[in-house]
XYZ file of C-alpha atoms in Angstrom:
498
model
C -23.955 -74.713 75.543
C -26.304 -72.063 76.766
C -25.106 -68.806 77.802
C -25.307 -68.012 81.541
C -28.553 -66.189 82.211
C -28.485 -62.786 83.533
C -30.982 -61.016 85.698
C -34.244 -59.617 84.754
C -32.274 -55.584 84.938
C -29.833 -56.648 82.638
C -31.738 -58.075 79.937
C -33.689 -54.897 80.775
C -30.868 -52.305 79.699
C -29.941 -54.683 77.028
C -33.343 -54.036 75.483
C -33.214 -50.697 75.620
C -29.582 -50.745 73.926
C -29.780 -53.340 71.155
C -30.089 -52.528 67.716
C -32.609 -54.021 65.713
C -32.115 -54.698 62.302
C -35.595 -53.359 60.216
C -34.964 -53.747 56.358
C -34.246 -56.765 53.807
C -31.286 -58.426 53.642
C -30.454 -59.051 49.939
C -27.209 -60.066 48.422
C -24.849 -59.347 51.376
C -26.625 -55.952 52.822
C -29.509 -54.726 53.930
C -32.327 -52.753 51.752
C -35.523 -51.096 52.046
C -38.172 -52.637 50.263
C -38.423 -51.440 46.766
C -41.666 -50.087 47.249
C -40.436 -47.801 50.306
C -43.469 -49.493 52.283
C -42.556 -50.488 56.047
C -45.314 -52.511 58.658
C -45.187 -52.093 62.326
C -43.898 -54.853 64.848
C -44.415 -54.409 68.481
C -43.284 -56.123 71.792
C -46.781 -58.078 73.037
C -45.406 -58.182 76.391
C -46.277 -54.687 76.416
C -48.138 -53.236 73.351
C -44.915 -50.804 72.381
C -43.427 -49.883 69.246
C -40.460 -52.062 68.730
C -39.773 -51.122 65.107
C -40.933 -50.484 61.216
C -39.755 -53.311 59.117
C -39.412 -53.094 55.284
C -42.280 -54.571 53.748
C -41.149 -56.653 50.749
C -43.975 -57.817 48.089
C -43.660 -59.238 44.553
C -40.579 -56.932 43.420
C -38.440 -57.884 46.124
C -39.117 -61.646 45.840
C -38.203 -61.256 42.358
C -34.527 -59.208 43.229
C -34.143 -61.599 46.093
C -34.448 -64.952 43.872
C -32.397 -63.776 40.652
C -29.622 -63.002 43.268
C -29.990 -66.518 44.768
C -29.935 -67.879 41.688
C -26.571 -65.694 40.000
C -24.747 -66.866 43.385
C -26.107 -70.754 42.496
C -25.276 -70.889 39.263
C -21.778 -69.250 39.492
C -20.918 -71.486 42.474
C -19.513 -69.030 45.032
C -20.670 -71.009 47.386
C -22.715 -74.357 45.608
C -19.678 -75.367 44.460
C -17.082 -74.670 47.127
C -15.936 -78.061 48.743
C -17.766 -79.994 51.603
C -15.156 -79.167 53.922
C -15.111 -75.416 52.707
C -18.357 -74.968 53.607
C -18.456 -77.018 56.863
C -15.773 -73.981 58.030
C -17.783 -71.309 57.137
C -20.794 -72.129 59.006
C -18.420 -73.317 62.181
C -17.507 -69.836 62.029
C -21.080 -68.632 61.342
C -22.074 -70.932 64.603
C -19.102 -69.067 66.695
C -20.779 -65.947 65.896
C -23.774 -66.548 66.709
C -22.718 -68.037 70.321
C -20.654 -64.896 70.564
C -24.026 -62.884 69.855
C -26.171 -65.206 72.233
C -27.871 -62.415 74.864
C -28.034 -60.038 71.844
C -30.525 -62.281 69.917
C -32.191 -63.984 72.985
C -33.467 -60.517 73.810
C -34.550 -59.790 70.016
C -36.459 -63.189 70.122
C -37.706 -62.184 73.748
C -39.207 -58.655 72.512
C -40.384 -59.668 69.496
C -42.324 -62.717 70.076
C -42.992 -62.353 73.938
C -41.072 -65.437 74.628
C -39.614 -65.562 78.167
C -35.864 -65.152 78.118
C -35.349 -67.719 80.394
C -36.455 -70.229 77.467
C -34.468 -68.191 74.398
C -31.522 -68.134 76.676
C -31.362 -71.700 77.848
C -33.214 -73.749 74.596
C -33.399 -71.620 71.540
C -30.012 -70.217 70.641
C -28.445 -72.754 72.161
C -30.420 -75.587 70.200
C -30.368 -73.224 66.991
C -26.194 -72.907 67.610
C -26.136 -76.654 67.941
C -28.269 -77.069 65.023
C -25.970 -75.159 62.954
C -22.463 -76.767 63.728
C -23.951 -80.176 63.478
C -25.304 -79.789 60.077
C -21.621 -77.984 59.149
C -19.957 -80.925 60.833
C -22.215 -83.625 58.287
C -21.252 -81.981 55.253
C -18.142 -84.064 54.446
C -19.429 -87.453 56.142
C -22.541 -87.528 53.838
C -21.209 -90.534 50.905
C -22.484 -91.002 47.590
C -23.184 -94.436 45.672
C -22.120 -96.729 42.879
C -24.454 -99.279 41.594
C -23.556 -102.830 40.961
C -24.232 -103.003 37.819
C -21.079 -105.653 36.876
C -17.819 -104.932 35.225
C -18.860 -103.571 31.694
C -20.095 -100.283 33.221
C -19.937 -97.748 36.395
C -23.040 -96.162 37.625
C -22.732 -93.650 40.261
C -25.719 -91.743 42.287
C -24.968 -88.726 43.444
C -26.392 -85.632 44.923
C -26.615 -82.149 44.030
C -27.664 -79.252 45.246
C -31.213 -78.698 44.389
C -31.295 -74.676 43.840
C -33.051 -71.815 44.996
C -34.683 -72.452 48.163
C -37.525 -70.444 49.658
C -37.942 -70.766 53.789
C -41.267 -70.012 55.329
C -40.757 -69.436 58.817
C -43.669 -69.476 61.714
C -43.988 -67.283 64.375
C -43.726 -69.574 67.433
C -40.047 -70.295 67.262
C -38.171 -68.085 64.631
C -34.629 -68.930 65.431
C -34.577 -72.528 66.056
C -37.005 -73.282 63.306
C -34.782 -70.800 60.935
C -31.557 -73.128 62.125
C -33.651 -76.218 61.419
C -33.845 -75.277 57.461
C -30.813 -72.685 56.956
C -28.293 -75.773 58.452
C -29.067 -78.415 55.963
C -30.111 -76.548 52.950
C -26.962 -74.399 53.189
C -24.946 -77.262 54.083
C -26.571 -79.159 50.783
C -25.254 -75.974 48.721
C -28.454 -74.167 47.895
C -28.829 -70.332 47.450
C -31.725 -69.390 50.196
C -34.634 -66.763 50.365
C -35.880 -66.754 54.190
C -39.638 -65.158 54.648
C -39.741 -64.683 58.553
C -43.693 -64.638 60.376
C -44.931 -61.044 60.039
C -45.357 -60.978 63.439
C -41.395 -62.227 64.454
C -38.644 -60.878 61.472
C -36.194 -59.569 63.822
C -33.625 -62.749 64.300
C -33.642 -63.871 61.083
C -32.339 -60.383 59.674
C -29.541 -60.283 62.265
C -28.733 -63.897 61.632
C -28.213 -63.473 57.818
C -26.324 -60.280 58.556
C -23.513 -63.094 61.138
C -23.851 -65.236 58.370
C -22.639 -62.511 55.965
C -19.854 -62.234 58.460
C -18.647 -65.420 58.757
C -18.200 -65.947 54.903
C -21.288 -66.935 53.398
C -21.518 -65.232 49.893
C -23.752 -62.400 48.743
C -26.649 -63.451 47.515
C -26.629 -66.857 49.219
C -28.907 -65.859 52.541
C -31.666 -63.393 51.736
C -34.522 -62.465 54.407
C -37.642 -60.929 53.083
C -39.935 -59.436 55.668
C -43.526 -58.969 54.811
C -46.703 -60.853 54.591
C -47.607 -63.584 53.569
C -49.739 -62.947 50.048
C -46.854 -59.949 49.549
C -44.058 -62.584 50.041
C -45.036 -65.969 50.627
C -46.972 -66.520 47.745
C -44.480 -64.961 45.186
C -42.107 -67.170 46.754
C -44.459 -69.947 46.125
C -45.450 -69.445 42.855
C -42.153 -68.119 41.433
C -40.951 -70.589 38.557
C -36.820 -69.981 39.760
C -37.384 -71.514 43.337
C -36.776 -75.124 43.226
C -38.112 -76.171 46.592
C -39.757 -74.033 49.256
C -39.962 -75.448 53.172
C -42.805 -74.425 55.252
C -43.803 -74.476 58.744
C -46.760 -73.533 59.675
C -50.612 -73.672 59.978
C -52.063 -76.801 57.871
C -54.556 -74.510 55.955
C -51.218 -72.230 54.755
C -49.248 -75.303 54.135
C -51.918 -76.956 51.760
C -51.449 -73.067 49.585
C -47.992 -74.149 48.794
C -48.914 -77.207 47.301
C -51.656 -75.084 44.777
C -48.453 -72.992 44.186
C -46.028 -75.546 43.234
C -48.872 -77.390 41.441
C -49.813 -74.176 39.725
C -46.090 -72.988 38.313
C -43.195 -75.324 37.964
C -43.697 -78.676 40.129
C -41.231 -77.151 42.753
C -40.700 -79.385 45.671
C -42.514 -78.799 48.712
C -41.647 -80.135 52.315
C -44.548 -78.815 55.274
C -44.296 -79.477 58.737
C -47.277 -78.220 59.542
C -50.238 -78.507 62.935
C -50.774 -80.803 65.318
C -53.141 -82.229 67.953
C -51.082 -84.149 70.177
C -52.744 -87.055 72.604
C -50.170 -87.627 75.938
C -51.677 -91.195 77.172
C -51.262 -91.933 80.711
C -52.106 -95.877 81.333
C -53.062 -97.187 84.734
C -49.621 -98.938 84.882
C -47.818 -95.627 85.964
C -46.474 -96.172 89.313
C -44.572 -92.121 89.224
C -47.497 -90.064 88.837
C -45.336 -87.082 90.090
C -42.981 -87.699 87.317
C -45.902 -87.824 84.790
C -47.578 -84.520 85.881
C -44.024 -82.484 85.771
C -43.699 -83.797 81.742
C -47.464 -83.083 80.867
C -47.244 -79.507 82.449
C -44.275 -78.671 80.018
C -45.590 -80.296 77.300
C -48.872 -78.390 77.650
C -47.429 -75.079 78.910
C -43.769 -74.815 77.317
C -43.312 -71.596 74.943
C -47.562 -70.765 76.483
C -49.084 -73.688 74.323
C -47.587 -71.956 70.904
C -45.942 -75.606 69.990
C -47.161 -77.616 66.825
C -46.129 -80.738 68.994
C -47.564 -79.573 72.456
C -49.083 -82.033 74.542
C -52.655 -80.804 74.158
C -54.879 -83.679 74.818
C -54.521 -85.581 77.890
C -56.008 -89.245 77.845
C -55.675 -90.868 80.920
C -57.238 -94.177 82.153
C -60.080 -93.167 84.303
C -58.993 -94.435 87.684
C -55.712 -92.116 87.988
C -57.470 -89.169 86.369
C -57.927 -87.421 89.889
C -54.876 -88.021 91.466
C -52.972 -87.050 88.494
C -54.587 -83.767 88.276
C -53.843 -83.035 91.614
C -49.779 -83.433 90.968
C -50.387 -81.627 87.712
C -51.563 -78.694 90.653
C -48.519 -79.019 92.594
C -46.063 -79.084 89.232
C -48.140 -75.602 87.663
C -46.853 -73.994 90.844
C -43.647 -73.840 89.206
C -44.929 -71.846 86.083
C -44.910 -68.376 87.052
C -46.096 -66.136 84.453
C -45.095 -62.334 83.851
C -42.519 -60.252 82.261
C -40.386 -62.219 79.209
C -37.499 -60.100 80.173
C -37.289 -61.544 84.165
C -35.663 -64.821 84.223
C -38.119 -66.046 86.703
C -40.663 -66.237 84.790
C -41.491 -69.539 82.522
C -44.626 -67.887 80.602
C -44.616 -64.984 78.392
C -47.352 -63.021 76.710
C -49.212 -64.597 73.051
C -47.853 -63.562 70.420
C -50.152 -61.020 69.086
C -53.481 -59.563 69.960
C -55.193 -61.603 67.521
C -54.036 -64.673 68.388
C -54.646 -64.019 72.013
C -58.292 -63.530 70.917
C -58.142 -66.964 69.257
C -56.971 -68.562 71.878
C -59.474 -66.754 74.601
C -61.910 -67.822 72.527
C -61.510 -71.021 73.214
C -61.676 -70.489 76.489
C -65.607 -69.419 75.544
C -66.158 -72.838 73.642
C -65.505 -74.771 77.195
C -67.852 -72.127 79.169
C -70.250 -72.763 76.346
C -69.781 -77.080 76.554
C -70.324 -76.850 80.171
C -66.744 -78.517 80.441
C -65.176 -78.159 83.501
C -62.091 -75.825 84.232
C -60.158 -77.619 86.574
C -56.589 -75.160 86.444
C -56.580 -71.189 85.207
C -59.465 -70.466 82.707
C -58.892 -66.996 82.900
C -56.745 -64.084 80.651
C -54.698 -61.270 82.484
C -53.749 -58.103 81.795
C -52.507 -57.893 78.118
C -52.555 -60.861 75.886
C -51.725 -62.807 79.023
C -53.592 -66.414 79.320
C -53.389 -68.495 82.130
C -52.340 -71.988 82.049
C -55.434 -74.088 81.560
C -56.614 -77.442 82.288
C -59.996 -78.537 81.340
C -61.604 -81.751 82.499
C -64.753 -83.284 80.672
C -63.103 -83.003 77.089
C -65.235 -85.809 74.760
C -64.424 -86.517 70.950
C -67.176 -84.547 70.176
C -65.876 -81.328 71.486
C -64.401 -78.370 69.964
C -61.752 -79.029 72.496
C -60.767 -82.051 71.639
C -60.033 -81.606 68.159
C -59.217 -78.516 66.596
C -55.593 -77.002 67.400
C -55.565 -74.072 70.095
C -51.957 -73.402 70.292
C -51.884 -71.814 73.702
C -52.057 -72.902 77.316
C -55.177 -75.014 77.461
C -55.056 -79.105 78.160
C -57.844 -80.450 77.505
C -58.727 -84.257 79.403
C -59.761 -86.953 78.201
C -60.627 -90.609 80.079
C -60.565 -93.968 78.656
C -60.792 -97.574 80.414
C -58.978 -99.979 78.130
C -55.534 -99.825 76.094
C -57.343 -99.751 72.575
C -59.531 -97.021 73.618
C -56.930 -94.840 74.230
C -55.259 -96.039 70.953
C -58.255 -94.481 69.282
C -59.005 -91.587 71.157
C -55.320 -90.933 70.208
C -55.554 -91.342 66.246
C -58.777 -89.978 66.746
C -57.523 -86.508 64.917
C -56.698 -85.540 61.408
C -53.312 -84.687 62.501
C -50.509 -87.228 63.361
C -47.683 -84.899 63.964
C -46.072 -85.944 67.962
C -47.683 -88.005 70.932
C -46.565 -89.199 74.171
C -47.435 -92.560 76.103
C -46.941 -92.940 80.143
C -46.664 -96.629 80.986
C -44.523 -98.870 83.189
C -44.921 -101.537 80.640
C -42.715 -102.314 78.308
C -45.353 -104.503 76.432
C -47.884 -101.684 76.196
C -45.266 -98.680 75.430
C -43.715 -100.701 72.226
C -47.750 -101.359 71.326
C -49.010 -98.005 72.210
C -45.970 -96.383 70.076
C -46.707 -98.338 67.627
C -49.954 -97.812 67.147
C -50.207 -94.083 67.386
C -50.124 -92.341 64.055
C -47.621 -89.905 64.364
C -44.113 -88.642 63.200
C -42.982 -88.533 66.965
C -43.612 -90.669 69.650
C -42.056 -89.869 73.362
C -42.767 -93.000 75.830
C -42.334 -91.393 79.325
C -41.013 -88.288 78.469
C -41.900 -85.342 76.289
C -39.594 -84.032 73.485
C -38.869 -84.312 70.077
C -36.206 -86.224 70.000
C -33.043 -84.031 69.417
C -30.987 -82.731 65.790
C -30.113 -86.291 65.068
C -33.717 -87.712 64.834
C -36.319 -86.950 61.985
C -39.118 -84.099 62.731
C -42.035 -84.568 60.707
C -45.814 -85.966 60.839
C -48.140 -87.973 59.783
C -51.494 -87.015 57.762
C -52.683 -82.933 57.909
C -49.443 -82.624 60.038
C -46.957 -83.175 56.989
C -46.340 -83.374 53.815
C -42.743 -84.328 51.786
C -40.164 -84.840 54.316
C -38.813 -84.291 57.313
C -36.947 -81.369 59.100
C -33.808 -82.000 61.412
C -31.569 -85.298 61.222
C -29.576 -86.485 57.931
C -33.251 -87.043 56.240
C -33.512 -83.094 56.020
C -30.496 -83.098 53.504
C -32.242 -84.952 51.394
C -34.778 -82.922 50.780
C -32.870 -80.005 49.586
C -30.947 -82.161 46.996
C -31.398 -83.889 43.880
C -30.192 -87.568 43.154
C -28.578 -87.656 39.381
C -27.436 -91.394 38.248
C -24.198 -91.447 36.177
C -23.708 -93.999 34.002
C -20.483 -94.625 32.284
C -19.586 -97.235 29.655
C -16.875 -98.964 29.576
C -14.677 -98.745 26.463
C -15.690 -102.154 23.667
């Protein structure tokens, strides 16, 4: 359940009062890193200092890991009971409920998320994620075999080790929740490397963690960049399996890593491209254009399963642009911190330049700008809707992440079928169709881990979260299909006597 918002002075003084954590957390406590180095994370909403973080690199990865894997091997917590661990992290998720305003403003400040969104979706969501995860633990059954009377064969599974999480930018605390609930659930010692840009949550999370009674040495966070951390993470032989979400181009560096050291397992979630098809069947084109604006303009566009393409049969193209119009009115952008406001700032300065750029590539296509088009002061960009969009553009294929839409028209069922799959990615998609018939074919057809028919989402913890072709790789985050990934399946086979 989400915490009741407050108002936009409140989260204000709360800002200016919380304490943010700003050095590793490595068995149980928090360190500098051991080279005494620290990097500089600001609020984008306004350009200011928030903090100096410790800046971990090859030596701390190495600390971080042979902790991870003491508290493995000894079992503090690995071999604790199902149920023993399903109460820890219940009281882990109580803690972090009881912390809710205290971390919505860290996630607020340091990624210039609007509150309004870290308030009502991401803690709560990331809370959730937690206690369901906890509450699976002790329902998740192993196997026999039949293999006949002479023998018994059981399958079970086992925790698979040290885990390294690579965490993006975009949303740190749910997507930290999304791999901390079922790898620690599984049993597995965990080293956390939080975005660069967004390290604050994570560090305050392991610290509640801590609290609750997770072990030392089970939940490390190591701050610091990617080459400095990642990579060490991803190339170190005592790391059994390292998760990653993230851009496709950093995912495919974890798979040189594993392939490159010891064969560790590696699960990426990684970009996407996503086509929202609107057929001519739609009768509740106002209904439509609310969905597409949040798909394109939830969390500014900085969403691997945004709705990012728009294909829509050519005859409702117009009038559904003009309801699109009336639904944007709703989006006010501005200060995170004021609860009124449903659009932040980008995340950095750099990726505000990537995304303005893009901006650029439809001036220089000639496409049209039908909605916004322009920045604002900051790393502020507007929401955007561009009309025009072919397969051949820039547009059309290559992931912005931020608030631009581009459209896309088609005039039968199969065209939009392969505009759709008409991307290397395959991670979410939407269809918008009053018939049934052309929903189950259009669902089908798409290629892609996620499939909304009249609706955007992602399903919710119970259902897989993965994609198809450059979008993923190895498995799947959320649902009882994450647990498998972070154990191993051992057959026991026992004789019976002669």
């Amino acid at each position: 359940m989400a915490a009741e918002l407050l108002s936009a002075a409140q989260y204000a003084a709360l800002a200016e009062t919380v304490t943010l954590p700003t050095e590793a957390f490595v068995d149980g406590g928090f360190r500098p890193a051991l080279s005494g180095l620290t990097f500089e994370t600001s609020n984008p909403a306004t350009g200011k200092l928030l903090a100096r973080i410790a800046a971990c690199g090859t030596e701390d990865v190495d600390v971080a890991v042979a902790n991870a894997k003491a508290a493995f091997e000894d079992g503090r917590w690995s071999r604790l009971s199902p149920t023993e661990r399903k109460h820890v992290l219940l009281r882990f998720a109580g803690l972090l409920e009881q912390h809710a305003h205290e971390l919505a403003v860290m996630e607020s400040l340091d990624s210039g998320k609007p509150i309004r969104e870290c308030q009502n979706t991401d803690i709560p969501e990331a809370i959730h994620t937690i206690r369901w995860h906890a509450e699976l633990i002790d329902k998740i059954y192993d196997h026999t075999a039949p293999v006949g009377s002479n023998a018994l064969a059981l399958v079970v599974r086992e925790a698979i080790g040290v885990v390294g999480l690579v965490l993006p930018w975009n949303f740190p605390l749910l997507m930290l929740a999304w791999k901390i609930g079922p790898s620690l659930a599984a049993g597995c010692s965990i080293v956390v490397k939080p975005a660069k840009e967004t390290t604050l949550t994570a560090l305050r999370v392991a610290e509640l963690a801590h609290q609750a009674g997770v072990p030392a040495g089970v939940f490390n966070v190591l701050p610091g960049g990617g080459r400095e951390v990642g990579e060490p993470l991803g190339r170190h032989r005592d790391v059994s399996m390292v998760s990653f979400t993230g851009s496709t181009d950093t995912g495919r560096l974890f798979l040189h890593y594993a392939a490159e050291s010891n064969l560790k397992r590696v699960v990426l979630e990684c970009g996407g491209k996503n086509p929202a098809v609107v057929l001519k069947d739609v009768a509740d084109l106002d209904t439509v254009a609310r969905y597409l604006v949040n798909g394109a303009f939830w969390n500014m566009g900085e969403n691997c399963s945004a709705s990012s393409r728009l294909i829509v049969h050519a005859d409702i193209k117009q009038s559904l642009l003009e309801r699109m119009g009336v639904a944007m009115r709703e989006w006010q952008m501005g200060d995170p911190l004021d609860p009124e406001n449903r659009l932040g700032a980008m995340v950095s300065r750099a990726h505000f330049d990537k995304v303005r750029s893009y901006l650029e590539v439809a001036a220089e296509e000639k496409l049209k700008v039908v909605f916004g088009g322009e920045t604002e002061q900051g790393v502020y960009v507007q929401p955007t809707v561009v009309d025009g969009v072919g397969p051949d553009s820039r547009l059309f294929h290559e992931e912005i992440f931020g608030p631009v839409l581009s459209v896309t028209t088609f005039a039968t069922v199969d065209e939009a079928i392969a505009l759709a799959n008409d991307s290397v990615y395959g991670l979410a998609a939407s269809v918008y169709t009053d018939d049934l018939r052309n929903a189950i074919k259009v669902a089908r057809a798409i290629q892609a881990g996620v499939v909304t028919v009249n609706c955007f989402g992602e399903g919710d913890v119970s259902t897989p979260f993965g994609g198809y072709k450059e979008s993923g790789f190895g498995g799947r985050d959320k649902s009882q299909w994450a647990h498998d990934q972070y154990t191993e399946i051992k057959t026991i086979w026992i004789d019976a006597p002669a």
